[in-house]
CSV table of C-alpha atoms in Angstrom, one decimal:
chain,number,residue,atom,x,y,z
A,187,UNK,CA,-58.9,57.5,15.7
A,188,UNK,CA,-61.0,55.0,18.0
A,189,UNK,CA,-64.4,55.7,18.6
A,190,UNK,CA,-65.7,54.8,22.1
A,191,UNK,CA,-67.8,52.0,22.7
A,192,UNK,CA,-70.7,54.1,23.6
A,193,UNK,CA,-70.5,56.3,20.3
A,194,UNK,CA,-70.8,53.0,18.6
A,195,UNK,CA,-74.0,51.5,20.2
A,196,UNK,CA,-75.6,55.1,19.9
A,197,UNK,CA,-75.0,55.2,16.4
A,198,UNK,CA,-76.0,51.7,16.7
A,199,UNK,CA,-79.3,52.2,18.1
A,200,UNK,CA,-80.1,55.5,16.5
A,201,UNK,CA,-80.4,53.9,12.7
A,202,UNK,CA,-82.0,51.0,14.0
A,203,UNK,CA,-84.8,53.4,15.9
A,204,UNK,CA,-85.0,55.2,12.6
A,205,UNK,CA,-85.1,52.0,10.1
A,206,UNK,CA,-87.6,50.8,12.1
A,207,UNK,CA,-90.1,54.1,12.2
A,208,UNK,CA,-89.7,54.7,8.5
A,209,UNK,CA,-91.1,51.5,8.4
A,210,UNK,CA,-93.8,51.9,10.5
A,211,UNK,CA,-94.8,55.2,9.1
A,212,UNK,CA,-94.6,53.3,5.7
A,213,UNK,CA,-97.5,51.0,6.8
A,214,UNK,CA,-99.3,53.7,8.7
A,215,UNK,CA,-99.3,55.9,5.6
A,216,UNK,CA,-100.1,53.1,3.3
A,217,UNK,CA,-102.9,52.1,5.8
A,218,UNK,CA,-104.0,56.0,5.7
A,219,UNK,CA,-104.2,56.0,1.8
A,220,UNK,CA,-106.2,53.2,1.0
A,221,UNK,CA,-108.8,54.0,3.8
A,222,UNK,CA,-109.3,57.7,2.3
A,223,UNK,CA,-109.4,55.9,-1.4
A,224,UNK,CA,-112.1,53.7,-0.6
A,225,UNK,CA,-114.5,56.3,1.4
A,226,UNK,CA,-114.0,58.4,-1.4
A,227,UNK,CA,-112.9,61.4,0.9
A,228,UNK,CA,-111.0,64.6,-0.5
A,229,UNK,CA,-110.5,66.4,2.6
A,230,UNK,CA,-109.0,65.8,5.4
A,231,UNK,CA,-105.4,65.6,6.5
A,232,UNK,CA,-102.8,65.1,4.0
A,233,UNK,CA,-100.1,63.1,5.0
A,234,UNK,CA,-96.2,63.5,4.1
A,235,UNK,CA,-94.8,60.5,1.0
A,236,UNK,CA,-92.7,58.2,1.9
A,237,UNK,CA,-89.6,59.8,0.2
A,238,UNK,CA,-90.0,62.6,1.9
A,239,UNK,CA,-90.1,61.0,4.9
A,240,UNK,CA,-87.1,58.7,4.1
A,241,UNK,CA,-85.2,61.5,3.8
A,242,UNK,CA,-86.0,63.8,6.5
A,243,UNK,CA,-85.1,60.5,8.2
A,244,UNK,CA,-81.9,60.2,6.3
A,245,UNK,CA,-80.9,64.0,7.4
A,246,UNK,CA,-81.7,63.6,11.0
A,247,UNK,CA,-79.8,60.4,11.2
A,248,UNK,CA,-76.7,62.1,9.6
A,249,UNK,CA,-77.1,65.4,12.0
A,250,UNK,CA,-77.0,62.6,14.9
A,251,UNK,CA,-74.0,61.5,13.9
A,252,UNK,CA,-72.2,64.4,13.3
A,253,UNK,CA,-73.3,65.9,16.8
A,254,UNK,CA,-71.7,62.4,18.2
A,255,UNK,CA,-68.8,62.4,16.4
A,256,UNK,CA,-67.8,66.2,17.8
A,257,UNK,CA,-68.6,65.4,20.7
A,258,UNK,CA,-66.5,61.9,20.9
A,259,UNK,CA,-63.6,63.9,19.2
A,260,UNK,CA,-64.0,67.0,21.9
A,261,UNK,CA,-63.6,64.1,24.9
A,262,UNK,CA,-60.7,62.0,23.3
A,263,UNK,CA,-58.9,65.6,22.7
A,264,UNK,CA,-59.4,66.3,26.2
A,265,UNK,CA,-59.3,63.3,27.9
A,266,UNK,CA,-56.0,62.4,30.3
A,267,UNK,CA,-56.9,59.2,31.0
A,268,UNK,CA,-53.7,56.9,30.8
A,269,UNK,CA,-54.6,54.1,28.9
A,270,UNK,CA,-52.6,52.3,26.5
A,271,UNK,CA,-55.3,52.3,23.4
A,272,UNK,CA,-52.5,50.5,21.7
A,273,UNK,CA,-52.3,47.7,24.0
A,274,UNK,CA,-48.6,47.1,22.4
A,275,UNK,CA,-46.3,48.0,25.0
A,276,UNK,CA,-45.0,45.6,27.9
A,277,UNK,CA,-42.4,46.1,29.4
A,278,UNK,CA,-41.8,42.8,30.9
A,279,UNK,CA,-41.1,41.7,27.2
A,280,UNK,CA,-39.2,44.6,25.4
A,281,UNK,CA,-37.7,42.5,22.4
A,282,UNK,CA,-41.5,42.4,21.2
A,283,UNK,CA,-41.4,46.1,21.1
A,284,UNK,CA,-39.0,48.7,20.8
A,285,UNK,CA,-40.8,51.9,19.5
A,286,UNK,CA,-43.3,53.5,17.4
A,287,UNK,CA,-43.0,56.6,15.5
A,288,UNK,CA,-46.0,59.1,14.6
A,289,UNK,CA,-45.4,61.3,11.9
A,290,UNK,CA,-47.2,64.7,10.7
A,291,UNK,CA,-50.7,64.5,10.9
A,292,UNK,CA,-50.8,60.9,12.3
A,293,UNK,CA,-49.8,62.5,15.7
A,294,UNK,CA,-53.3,63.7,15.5
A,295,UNK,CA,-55.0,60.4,15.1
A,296,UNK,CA,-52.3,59.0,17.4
A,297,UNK,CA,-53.5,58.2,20.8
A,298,UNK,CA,-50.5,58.8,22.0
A,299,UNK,CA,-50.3,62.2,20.9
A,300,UNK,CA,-53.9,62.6,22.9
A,301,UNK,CA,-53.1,61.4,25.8
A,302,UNK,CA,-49.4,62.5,25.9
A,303,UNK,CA,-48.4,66.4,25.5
A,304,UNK,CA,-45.4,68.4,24.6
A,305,UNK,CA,-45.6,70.5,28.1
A,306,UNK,CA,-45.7,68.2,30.9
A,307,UNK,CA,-46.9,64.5,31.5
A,308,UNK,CA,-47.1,63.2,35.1
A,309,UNK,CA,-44.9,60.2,35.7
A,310,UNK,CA,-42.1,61.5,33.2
A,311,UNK,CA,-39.0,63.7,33.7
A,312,UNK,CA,-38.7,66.2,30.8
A,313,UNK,CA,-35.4,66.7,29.2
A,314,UNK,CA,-35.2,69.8,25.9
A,315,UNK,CA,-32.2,68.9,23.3
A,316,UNK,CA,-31.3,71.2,20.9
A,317,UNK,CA,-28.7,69.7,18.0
A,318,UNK,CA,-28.9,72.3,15.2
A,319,UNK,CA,-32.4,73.1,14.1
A,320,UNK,CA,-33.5,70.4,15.4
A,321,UNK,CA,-35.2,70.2,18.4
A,322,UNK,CA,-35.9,66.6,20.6
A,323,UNK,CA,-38.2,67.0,23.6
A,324,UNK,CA,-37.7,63.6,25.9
A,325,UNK,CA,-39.8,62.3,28.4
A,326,UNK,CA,-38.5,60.0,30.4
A,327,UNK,CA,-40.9,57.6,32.9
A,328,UNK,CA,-39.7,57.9,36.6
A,329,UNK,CA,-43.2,56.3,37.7
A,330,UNK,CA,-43.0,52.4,38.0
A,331,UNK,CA,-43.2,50.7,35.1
A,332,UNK,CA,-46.5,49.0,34.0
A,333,UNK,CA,-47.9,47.8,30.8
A,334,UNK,CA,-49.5,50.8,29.9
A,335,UNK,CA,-46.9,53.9,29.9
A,336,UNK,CA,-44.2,53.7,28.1
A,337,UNK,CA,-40.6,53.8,29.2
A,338,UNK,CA,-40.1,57.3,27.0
A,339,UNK,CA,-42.0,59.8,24.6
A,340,UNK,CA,-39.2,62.0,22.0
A,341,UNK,CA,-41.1,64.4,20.2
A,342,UNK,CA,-39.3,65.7,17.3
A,343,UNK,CA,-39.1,69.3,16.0
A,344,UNK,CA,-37.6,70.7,12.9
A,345,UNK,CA,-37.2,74.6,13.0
A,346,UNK,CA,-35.0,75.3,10.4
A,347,UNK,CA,-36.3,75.4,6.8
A,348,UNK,CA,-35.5,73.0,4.4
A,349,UNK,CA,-34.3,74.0,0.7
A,350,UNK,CA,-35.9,73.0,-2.6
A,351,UNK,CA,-33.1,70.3,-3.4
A,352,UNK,CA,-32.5,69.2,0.5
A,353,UNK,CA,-33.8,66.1,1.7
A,354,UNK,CA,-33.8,64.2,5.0
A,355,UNK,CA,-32.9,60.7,6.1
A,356,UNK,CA,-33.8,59.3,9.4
A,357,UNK,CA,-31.2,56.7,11.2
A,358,UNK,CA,-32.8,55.4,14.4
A,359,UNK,CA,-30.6,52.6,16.1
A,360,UNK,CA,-31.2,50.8,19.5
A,361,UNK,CA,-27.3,50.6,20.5
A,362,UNK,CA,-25.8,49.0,23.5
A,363,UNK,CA,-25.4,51.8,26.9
A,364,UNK,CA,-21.8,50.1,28.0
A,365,UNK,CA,-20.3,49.9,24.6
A,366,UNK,CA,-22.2,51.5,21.7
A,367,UNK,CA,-22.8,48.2,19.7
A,368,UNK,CA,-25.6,48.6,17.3
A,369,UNK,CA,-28.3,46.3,18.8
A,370,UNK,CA,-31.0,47.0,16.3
A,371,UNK,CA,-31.6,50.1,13.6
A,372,UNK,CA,-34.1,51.5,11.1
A,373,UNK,CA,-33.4,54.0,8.7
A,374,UNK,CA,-36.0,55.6,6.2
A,375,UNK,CA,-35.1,58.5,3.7
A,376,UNK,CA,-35.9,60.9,1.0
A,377,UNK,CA,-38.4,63.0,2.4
A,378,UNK,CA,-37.5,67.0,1.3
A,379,UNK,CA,-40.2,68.2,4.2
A,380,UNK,CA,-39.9,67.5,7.8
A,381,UNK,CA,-43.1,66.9,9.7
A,382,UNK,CA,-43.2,66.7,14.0
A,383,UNK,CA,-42.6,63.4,15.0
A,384,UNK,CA,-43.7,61.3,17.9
A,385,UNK,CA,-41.3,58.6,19.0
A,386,UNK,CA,-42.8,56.3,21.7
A,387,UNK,CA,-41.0,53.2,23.2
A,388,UNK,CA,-39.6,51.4,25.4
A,389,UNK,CA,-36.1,50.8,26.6
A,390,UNK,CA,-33.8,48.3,28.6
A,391,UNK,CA,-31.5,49.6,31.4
A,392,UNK,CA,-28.6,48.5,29.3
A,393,UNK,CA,-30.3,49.7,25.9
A,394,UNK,CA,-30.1,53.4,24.6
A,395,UNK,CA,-32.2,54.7,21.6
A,396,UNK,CA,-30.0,56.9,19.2
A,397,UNK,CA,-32.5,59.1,16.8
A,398,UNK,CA,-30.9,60.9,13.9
A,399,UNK,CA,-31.9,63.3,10.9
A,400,UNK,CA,-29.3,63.8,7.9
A,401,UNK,CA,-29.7,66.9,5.7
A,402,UNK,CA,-28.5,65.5,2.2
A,403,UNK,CA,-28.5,68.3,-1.3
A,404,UNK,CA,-29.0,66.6,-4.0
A,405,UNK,CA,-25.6,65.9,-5.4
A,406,UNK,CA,-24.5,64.4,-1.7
A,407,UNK,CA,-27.4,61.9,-1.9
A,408,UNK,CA,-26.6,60.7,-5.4
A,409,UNK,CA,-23.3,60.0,-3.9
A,410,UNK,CA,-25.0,58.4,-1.1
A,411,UNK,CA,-27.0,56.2,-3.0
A,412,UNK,CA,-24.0,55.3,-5.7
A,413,UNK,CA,-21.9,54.3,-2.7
A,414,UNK,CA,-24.6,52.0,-1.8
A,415,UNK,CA,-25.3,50.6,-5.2
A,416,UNK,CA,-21.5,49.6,-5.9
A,417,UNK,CA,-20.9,48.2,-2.2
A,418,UNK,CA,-24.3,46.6,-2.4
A,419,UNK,CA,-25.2,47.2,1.8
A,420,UNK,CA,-26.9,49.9,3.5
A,421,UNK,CA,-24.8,52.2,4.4
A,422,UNK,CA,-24.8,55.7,6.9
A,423,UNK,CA,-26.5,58.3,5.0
A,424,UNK,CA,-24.8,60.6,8.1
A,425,UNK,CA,-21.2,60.1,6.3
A,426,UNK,CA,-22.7,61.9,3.3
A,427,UNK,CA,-25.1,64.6,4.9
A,428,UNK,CA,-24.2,68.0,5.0
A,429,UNK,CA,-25.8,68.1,8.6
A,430,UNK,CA,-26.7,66.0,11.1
A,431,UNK,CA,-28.8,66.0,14.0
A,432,UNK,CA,-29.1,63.5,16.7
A,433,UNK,CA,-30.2,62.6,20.4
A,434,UNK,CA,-29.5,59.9,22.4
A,435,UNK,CA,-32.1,58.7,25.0
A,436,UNK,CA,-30.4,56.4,27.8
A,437,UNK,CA,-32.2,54.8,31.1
A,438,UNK,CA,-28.6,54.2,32.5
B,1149,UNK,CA,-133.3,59.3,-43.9
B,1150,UNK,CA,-130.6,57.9,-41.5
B,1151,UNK,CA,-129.6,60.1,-38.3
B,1152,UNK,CA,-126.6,59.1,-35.1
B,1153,UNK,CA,-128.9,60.8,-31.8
B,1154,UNK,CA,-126.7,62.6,-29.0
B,1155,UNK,CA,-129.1,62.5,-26.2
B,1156,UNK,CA,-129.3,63.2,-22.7
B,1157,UNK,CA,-130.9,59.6,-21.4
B,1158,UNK,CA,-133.9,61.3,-20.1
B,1159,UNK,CA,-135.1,62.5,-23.2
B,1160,UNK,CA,-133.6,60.0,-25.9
B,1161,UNK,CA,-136.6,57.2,-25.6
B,1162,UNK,CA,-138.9,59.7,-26.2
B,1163,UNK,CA,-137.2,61.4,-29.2
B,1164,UNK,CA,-135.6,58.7,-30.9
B,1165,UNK,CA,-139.5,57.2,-31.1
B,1166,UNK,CA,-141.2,60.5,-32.4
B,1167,UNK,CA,-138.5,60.7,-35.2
B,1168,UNK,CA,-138.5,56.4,-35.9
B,1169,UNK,CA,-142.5,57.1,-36.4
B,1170,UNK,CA,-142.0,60.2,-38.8
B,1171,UNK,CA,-139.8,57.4,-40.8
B,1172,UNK,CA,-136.4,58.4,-39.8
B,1173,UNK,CA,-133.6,55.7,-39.5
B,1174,UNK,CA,-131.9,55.6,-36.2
B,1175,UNK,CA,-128.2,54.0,-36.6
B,1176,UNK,CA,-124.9,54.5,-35.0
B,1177,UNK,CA,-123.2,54.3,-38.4
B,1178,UNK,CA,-125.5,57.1,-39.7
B,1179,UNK,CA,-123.2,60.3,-40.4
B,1180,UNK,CA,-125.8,62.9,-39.6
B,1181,UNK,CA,-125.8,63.8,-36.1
B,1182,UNK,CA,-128.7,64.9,-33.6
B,1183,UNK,CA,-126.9,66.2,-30.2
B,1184,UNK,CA,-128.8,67.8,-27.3
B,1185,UNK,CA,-127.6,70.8,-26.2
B,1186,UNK,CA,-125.8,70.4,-22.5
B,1187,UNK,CA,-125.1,66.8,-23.6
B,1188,UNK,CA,-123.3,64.6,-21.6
B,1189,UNK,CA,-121.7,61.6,-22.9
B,1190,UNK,CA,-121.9,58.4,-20.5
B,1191,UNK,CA,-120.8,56.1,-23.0
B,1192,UNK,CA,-118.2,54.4,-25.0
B,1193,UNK,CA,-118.7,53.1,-28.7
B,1194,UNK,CA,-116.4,50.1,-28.3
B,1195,UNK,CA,-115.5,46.8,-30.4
B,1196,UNK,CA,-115.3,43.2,-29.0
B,1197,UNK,CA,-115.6,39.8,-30.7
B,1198,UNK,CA,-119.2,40.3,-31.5
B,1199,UNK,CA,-119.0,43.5,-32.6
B,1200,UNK,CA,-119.8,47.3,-32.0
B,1201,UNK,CA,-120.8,47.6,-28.0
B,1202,UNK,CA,-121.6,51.0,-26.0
B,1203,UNK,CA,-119.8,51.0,-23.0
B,1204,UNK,CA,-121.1,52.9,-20.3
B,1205,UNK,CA,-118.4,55.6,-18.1
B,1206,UNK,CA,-120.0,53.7,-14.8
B,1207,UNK,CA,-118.7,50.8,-16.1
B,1208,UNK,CA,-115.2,50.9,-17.3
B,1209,UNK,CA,-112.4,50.3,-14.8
B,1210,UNK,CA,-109.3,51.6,-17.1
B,1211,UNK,CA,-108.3,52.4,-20.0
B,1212,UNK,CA,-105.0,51.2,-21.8
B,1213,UNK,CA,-102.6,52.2,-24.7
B,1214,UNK,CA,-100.9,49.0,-26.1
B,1215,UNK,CA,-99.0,50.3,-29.3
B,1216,UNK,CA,-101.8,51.6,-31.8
B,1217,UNK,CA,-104.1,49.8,-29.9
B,1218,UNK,CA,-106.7,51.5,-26.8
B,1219,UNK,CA,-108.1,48.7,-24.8
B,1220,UNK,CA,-111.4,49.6,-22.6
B,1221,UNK,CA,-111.3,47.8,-19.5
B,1222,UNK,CA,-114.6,46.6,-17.9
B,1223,UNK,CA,-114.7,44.7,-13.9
B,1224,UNK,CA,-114.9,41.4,-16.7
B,1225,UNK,CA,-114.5,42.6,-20.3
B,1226,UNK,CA,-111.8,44.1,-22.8
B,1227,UNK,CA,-113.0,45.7,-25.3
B,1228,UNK,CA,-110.9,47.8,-28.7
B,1229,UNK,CA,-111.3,51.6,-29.4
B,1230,UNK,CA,-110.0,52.9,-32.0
B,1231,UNK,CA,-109.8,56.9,-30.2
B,1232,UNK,CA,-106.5,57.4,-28.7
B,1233,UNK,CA,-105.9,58.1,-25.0
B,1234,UNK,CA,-106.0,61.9,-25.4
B,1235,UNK,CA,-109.0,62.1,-27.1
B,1236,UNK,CA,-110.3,60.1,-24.5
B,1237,UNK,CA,-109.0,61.8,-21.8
B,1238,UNK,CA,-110.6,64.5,-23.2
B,1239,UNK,CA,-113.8,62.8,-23.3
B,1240,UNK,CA,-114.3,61.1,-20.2
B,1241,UNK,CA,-115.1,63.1,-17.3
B,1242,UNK,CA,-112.8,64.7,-15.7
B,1243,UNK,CA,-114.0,63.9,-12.1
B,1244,UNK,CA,-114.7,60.6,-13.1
B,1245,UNK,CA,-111.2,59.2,-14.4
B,1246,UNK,CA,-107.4,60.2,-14.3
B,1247,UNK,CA,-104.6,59.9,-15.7
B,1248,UNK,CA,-102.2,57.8,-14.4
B,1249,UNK,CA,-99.7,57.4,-17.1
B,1250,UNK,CA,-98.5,58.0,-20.6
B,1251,UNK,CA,-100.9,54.7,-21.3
B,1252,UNK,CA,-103.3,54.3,-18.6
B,1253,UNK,CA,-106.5,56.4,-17.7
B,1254,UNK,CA,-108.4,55.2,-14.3
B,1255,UNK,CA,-111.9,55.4,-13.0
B,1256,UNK,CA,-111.8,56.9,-9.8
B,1257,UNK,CA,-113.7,54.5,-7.5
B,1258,UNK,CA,-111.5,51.4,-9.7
B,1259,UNK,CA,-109.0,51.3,-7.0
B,1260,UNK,CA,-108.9,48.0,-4.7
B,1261,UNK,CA,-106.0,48.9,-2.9
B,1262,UNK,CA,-103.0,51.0,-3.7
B,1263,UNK,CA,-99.1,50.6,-2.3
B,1264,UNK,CA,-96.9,53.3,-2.1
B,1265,UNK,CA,-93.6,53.2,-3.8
B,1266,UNK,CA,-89.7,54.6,-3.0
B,1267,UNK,CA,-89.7,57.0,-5.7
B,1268,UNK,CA,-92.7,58.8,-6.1
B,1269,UNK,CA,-94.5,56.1,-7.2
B,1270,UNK,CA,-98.0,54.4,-6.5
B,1271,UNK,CA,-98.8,50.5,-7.2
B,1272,UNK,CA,-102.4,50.0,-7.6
B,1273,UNK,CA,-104.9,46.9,-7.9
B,1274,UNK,CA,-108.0,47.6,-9.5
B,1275,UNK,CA,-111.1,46.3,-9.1
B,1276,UNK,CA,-110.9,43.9,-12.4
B,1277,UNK,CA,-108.1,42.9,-10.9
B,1278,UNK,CA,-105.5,44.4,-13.0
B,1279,UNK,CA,-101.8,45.9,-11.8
B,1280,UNK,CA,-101.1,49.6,-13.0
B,1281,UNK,CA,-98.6,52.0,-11.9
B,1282,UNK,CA,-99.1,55.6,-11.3
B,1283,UNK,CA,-95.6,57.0,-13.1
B,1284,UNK,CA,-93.6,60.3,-11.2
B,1285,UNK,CA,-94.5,62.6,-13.9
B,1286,UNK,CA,-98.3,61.9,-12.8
B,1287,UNK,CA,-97.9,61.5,-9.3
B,1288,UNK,CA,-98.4,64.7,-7.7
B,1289,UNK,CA,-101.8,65.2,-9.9
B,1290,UNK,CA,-102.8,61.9,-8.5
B,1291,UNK,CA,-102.1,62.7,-5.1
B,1292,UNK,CA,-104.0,66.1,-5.6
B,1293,UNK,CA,-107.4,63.9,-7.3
B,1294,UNK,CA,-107.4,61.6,-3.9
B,1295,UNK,CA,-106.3,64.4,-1.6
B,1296,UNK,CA,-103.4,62.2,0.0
């Protein structure tokens, strides 16, 4: 989560206001008590102690912060600015960067998933696949390309429910549009519960991304994993799943 | 006959020479003991290198427990009791001196200047001088004697 610039100087400038009147009221009050000790006087005003006063400081200083923190989080959640926070796409160099994928709970820290929704982004053609109980929602960009939108978003949706001895594996491959020849690929695997995820990239004309989910039971991923142990090579978990989901997001 | 007198200052000359003409020993080590009624200590039977010394309450700056040892302060003198520090607390007046710790009992005008500390603490220089801290547990009681 990135915390503006402004939050950061307030915060900034709050503590150092506050360090520096504890400090003064420290030698005001220290002032105040050795004037009344040497007249002798008994009445009269009495002042509040130091620790107290360090930690009404210390409470205030925390309730400031939490009353800037709200409202920074209330902004960024509804802010549509289009800014690339990540400053990692460019499209004029896509072998530098492919895509990124969100998972669970990081979509909410994501700044993607805060400036980007599920509904409707301007820019972007919207396209609902359905494979199983999967679901892929794809946005496509039809604005001109620029360094700070990327060429697609794919959120992903699982709305089927996984059993206790299922797992999923994820195959994502960057393949060629004209003949299908892997290009690149990433697979990651073992997870038995399937959170939303946030695919963001970008793509050459002549580039598609394939995105895939295998459902494995147990027995059929400790054949999957033999098979690789005795051929010693990553092999497709997909040939071993009992189901497979999978879209295919092309520019061509 | 040898008799200790407990007088109030105004009328001890007076009476310790009526009873030194009718023969009577005065003596600080005598065991019987004359005391006026409504009497008021203002001093402090004390020992230093040349021997027993009365110590008058205007005059001491603290008072301090080393071990089994209570050491009178004065603004230049140290002199040895043997009471302890709650008999003396006990004896001293109360609007006069306070406790300030476990070991330490204070005049109240011995204060040069005092610093407050983090944690319900106070740092004080006495006038002799000296460095004594007024502990948590007597903090509160100190602040209420000053009225800060």
């Amino acid at each position: 989560m990135a915390i503006s610039d402004t939050v950061l100087y307030l915060i900034a400038m709050i503590t150092v206001l506050v360090a520096v009147g504890v400090i003064l009221y420290s030698l005001i009050y220290t002032n105040q008590i050795n004037k009344k000790i040497q007249s002798g006087k008994i009445t009269g005003k009495k002042l509040v102690d130091i620790p107290k006063a360090i930690m009404a400081a210390v409470i205030i200083v925390l309730l400031f912060y939490c009353i800037l923190f709200a409202l920074s989080i209330h902004e960024m959640r509804n802010s549509t600015v289009s800014r690339n926070d990540l400053a990692v796409i460019d499209v004029s160099n896509p072998d530098d960067y492919r895509y990124e994928q969100f998972i669970g709970n990081g979509l909410k820290d994501a700044s993607y998933a805060v400036m980007y929704s599920k509904e409707e982004n301007p820019g972007y053609s919207k396209e609902i696949l359905k494979d199983g109980d999967f679901v892929f929602t794809v946005f496509k960009r039809t604005s001109v390309a620029d360094n700070f939108h990327p060429d697609f978003l794919c959120y992903v949706d699982y709305q089927g429910k996984l059993e206790k001895n299922q797992v999923v594996y994820n195959d994502n491959s960057i393949v060629s549009s004209t003949d299908g020849t892997d290009q690149d690929g990433f697979g990651s695997g073992g997870y038995n519960d399937i959170h939303s995820v946030l695919y963001v990239g970008n793509l050459d004309v002549d580039s598609d991304l394939v995105i895939q989910y295998h459902i494995l039971d147990e027995a059929s991923e400790q054949a999957y994993k033999k098979a690789e142990e005795e051929q010693q090579a990553a092999l497709d978990a997909g040939k071993y799943a009992q189901s497979t989901a999978s879209a295919r997001i092309s520019f061509r | 006959m040898r008799l200790r007198l407990r007088l109030n200052r105004e009328t001890e000359e007076d009476i310790k020479k009526e009873l030194m003409e009718k023969g009577i020993e005065i003596t600080e080590d005598a065991s019987l003991i004359l005391t006026e009624e409504n009497y008021c200590e203002e001093s402090l039977f004390c020992r230093d290198e040349s021997g027993l010394v009365s110590v008058l309450f205007d005059e001491i700056c603290h008072v301090e427990s080393l071990g089994h040892d209570v050491f009178v302060y004065t603004k230049e003198n140290k002199y040895k009791t043997k009471m302890r520090i709650y008999q003396l607390e006990k004896i001293l007046p109360a609007e006069q001196f306070i406790r300030i710790s476990n070991s330490i009992i204070i005049r109240r005008n011995a204060i040069r200047r005092i610093r407050p500390g983090l944690s319900c603490k106070f740092y004080l220089t006495l006038i002799n001088g000296a460095s004594v801290d007024v502990t948590r547990t007597y903090y509160y009681k100190f602040k209420e004697f000053y009225g800060i």
